[in-house]
Coordinates of C-alpha atoms and ligand atoms in Angstrom, one line a residue:
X68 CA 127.5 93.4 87.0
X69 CA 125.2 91.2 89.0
X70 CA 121.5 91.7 89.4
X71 CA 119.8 91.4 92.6
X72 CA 117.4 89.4 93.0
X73 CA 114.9 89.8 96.1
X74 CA 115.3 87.8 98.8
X75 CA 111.5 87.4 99.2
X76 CA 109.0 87.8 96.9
X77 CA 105.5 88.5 98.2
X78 CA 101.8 89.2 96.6
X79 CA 99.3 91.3 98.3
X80 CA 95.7 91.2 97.3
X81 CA 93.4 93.6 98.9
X82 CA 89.4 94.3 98.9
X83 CA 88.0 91.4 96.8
X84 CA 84.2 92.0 98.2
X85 CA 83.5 88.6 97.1
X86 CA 79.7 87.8 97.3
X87 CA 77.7 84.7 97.6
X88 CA 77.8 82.9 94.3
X89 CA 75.3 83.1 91.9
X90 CA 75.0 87.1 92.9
X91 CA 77.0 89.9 91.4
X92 CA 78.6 93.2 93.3
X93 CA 76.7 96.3 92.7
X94 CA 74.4 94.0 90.1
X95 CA 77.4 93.9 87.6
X96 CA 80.9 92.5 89.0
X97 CA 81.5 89.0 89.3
X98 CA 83.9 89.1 92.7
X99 CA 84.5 85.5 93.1
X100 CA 85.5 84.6 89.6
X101 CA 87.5 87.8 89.8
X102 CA 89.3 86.6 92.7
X103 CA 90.1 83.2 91.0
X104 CA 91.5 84.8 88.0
X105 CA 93.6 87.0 90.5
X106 CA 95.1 84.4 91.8
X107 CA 95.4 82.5 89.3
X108 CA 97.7 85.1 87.3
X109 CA 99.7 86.2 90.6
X110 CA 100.8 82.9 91.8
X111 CA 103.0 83.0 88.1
X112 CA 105.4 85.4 89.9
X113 CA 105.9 82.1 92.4
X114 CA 105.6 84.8 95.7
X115 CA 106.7 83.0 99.2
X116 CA 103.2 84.4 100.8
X117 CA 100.4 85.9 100.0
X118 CA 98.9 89.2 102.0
X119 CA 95.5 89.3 101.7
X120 CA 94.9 93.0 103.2
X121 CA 91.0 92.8 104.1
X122 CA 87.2 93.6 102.8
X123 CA 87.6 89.9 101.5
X124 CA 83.7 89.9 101.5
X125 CA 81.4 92.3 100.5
X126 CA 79.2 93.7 103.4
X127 CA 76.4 90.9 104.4
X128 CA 77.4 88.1 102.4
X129 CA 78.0 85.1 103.9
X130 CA 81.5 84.3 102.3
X131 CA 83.3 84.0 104.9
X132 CA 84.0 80.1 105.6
X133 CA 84.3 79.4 101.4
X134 CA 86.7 81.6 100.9
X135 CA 88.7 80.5 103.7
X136 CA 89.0 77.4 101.8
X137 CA 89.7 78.4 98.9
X138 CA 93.0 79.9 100.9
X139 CA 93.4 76.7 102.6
X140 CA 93.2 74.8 99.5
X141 CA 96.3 76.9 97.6
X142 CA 98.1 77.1 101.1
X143 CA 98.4 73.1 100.9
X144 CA 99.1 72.8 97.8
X145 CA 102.0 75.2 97.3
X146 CA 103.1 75.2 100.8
X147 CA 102.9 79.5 101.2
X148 CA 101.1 80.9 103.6
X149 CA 97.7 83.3 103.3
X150 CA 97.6 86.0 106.0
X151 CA 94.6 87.6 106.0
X152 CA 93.1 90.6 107.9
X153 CA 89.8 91.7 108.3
X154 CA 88.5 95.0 106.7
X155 CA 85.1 97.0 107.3
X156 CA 83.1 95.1 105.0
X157 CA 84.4 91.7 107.0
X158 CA 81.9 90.5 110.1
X159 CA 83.2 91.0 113.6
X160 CA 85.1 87.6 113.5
X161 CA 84.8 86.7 109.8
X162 CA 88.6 86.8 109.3
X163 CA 88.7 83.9 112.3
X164 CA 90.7 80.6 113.4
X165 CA 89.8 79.2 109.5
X166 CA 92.5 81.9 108.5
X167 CA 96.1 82.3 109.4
X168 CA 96.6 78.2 110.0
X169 CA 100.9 79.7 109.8
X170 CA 100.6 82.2 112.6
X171 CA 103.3 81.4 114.9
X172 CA 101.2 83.8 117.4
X173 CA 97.7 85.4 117.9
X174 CA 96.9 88.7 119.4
X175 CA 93.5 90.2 121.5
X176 CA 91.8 90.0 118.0
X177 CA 91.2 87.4 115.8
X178 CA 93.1 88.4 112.8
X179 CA 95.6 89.5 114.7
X180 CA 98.6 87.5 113.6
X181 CA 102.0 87.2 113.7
X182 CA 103.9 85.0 110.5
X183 CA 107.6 84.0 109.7
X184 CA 108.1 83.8 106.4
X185 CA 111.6 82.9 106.0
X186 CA 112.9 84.8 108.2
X187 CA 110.5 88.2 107.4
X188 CA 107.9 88.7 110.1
X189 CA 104.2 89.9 109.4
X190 CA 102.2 91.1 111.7
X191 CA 98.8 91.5 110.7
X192 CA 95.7 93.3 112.9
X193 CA 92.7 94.1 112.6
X194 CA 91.9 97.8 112.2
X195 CA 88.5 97.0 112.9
X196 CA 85.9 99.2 111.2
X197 CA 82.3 97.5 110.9
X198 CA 79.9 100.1 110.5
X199 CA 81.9 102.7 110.9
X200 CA 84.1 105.0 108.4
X201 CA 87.8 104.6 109.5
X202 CA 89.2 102.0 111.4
X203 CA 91.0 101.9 114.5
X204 CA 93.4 99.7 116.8
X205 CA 92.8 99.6 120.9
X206 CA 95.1 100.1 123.4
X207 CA 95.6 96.4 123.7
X208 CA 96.5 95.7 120.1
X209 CA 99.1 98.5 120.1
X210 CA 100.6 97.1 123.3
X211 CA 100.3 93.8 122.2
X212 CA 101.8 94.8 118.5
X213 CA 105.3 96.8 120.8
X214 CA 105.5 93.5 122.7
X215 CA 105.9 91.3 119.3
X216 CA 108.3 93.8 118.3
X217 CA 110.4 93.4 121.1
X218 CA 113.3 91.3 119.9
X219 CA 114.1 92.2 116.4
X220 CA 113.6 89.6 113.2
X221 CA 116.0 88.5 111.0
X222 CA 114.7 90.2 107.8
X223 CA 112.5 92.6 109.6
X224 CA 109.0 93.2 110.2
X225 CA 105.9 94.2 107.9
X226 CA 102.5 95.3 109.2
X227 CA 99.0 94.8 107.4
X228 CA 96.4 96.9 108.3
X229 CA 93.5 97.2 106.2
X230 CA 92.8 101.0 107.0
X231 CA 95.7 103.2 105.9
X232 CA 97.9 105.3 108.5
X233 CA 97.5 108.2 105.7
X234 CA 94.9 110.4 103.8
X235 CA 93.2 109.2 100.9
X236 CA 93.9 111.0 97.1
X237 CA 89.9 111.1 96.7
X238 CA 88.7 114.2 99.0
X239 CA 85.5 112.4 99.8
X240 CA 87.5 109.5 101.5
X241 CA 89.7 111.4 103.8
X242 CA 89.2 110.5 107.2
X243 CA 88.2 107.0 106.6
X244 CA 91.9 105.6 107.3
X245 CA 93.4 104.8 110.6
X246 CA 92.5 106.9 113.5
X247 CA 95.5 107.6 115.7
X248 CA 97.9 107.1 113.6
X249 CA 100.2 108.5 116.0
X250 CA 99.8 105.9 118.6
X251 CA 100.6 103.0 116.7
X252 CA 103.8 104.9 115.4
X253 CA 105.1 105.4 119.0
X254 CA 105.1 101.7 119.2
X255 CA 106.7 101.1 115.6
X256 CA 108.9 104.0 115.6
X257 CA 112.3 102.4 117.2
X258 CA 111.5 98.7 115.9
X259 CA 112.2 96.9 112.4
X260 CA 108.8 97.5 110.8
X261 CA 110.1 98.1 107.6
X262 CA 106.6 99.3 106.0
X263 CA 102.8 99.1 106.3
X264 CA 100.7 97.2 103.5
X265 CA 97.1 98.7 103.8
X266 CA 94.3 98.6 101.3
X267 CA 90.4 100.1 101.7
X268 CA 90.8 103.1 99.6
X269 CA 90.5 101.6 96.5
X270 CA 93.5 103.4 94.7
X271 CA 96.8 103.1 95.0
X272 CA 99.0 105.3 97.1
X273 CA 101.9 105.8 98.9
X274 CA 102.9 108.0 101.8
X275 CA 105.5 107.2 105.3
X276 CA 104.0 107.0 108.7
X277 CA 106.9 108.9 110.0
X278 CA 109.6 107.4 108.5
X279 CA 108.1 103.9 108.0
X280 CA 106.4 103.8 103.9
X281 CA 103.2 102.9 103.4
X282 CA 102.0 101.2 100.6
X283 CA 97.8 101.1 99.4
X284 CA 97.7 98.2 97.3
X285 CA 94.9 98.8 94.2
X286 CA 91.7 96.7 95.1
X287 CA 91.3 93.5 93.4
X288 CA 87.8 93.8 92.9
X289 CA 87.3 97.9 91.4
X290 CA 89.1 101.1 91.6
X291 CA 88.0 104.2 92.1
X292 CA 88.5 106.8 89.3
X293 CA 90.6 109.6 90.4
X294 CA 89.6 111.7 87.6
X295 CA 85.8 111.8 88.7
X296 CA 83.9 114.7 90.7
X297 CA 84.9 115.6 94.4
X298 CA 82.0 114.7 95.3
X299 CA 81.3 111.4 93.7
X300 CA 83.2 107.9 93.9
X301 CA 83.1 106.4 90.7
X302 CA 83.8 102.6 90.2
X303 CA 85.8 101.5 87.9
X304 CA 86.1 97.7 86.8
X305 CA 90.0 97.0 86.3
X306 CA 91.4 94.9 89.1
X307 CA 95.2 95.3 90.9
X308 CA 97.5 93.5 92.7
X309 CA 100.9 94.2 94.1
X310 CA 104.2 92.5 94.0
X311 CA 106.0 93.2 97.2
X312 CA 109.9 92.3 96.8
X313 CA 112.1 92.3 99.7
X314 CA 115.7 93.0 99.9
X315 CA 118.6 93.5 102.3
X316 CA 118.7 97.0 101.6
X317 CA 115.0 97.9 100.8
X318 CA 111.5 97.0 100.4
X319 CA 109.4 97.8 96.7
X320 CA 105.7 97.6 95.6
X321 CA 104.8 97.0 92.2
X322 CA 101.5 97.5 91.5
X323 CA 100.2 94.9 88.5
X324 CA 96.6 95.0 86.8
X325 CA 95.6 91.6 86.2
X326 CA 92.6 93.2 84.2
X327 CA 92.1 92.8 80.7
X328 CA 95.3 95.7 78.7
X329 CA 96.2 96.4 75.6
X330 CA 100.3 95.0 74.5
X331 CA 102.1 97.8 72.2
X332 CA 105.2 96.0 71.7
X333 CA 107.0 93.1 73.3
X334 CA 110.6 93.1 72.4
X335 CA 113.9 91.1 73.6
X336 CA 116.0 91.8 76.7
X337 CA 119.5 90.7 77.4
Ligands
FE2_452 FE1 87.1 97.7 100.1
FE2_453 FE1 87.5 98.9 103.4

């Protein structure tokens, strides 16, 4: 029996709030070494891009042209692209023209992109969100987004949105995804979006928009513990990335900790 093996391999990183060196997050997390560290463990699994699904900085830290290249720098020298999106910690044009140097087309918003990656389209956009709590796309972005869509891909289409088109697991975060889902599913509904990559809730979880899935990567930089109080959100300092494989038939999300775990056993397969 043959295995399959995917026919693209992708990694998606999501909320690293990166702050200014020198400075810690919440006075105890080192972002940007965290980010580092990310990368430098995900890139093992040799992905064809990387989605980097917004909140790259923390609110009013000036991060914005560094980490740009830091992407630039990986982008040259392994030849994959970085496609970025802004999230609601990112300035109104943070995630600008120093990001996304692969688009093959821009849309009414800075980070709104469009990549081929062998064949596998990405559109990214920006959900928006500064100073607000949920994010939303306008009436041009939606049109614009049907009007990429258009003529269909070879290996489909996925969409990054930072904001999730579905409910958060922790009660106090409901509301805080995309507004209007709806809307953006009328213009998705009858193309070959194949699923939507989202982060901002810090936890993972999956739901469909429709009948499209939707995957909420685990943040890179801290996780909320699902086991706290209703009423609180409670940090938690294990970081999470997810390995997106694409196939013929399907898409799948793997969600890895790159954090420090404990091995039980390691034993030989095959
Ligand atoms: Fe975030
Ligand atoms: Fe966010």
């Amino acid at each position: 029996m043959t295995k399959p093996s995917p026919t693209l391999r992708l990694i998606q990183l999501s909320d690293l709030h990166l702050v200014e060196e020198g400075k810690l997050l919440r006075k105890v997390m080192d972002t940007p070494t965290r980010m580092r560290e990310a990368l430098d463990q995900m890139l093992t699994f040799d992905p064809a891009a990387i989605i980097v699904s917004g909140d790259i900085g923390q609110r009013n830290h000036y991060v914005h042209d560094d980490a740009a290249a830091y992407f630039g720098h990986f982008q040259d020298q392994l030849g994959i692209p970085f496609i970025a999106v802004g999230g609601n910690h990112d300035p109104i044009g943070g995630v600008g023209t120093a990001y996304n140097p692969a688009k093959i087309a821009q849309g009414p918003e800075l980070c709104d992109t469009v990549h081929d990656v062998q064949g596998l389209r990405i559109i990214g956009v920006d959900s928006h969100g500064v100073g607000r709590n949920y994010g939303h796309l306008t009436h041009e972005q939606r049109q614009w987004v049907g009007d990429m869509l258009v003529e269909p891909a070879e290996h489909g289409t996925l969409l990054i949105s930072h904001h999730p088109p579905i409910p958060a697991t922790t009660v106090s975060q409901r509301g805080s995804g995309l507004q209007e889902a709806d809307k953006l599913y009328d213009v998705i509904k009858d193309s070959d979006v194949r699923a939507i990559l989202s982060g901002h809730y810090h936890h993972q979880i999956a739901g469909s928009l429709g009948h499209i899935p939707v995957w909420v990567s685990g943040a890179a930089s801290y996780n909320f513990n699902l086991f706290s109080e209703a009423e609180t959100l409670q940090g938690m300092n294990d970081g999470w990335a997810t390995i997106v494989d694409v196939y013929p038939e399907t898409v799948t999300f793997s969600s890895v900790i790159f954090t420090a775990r404990e091995e039980v056993f390691t034993k030989p397969v095959g």
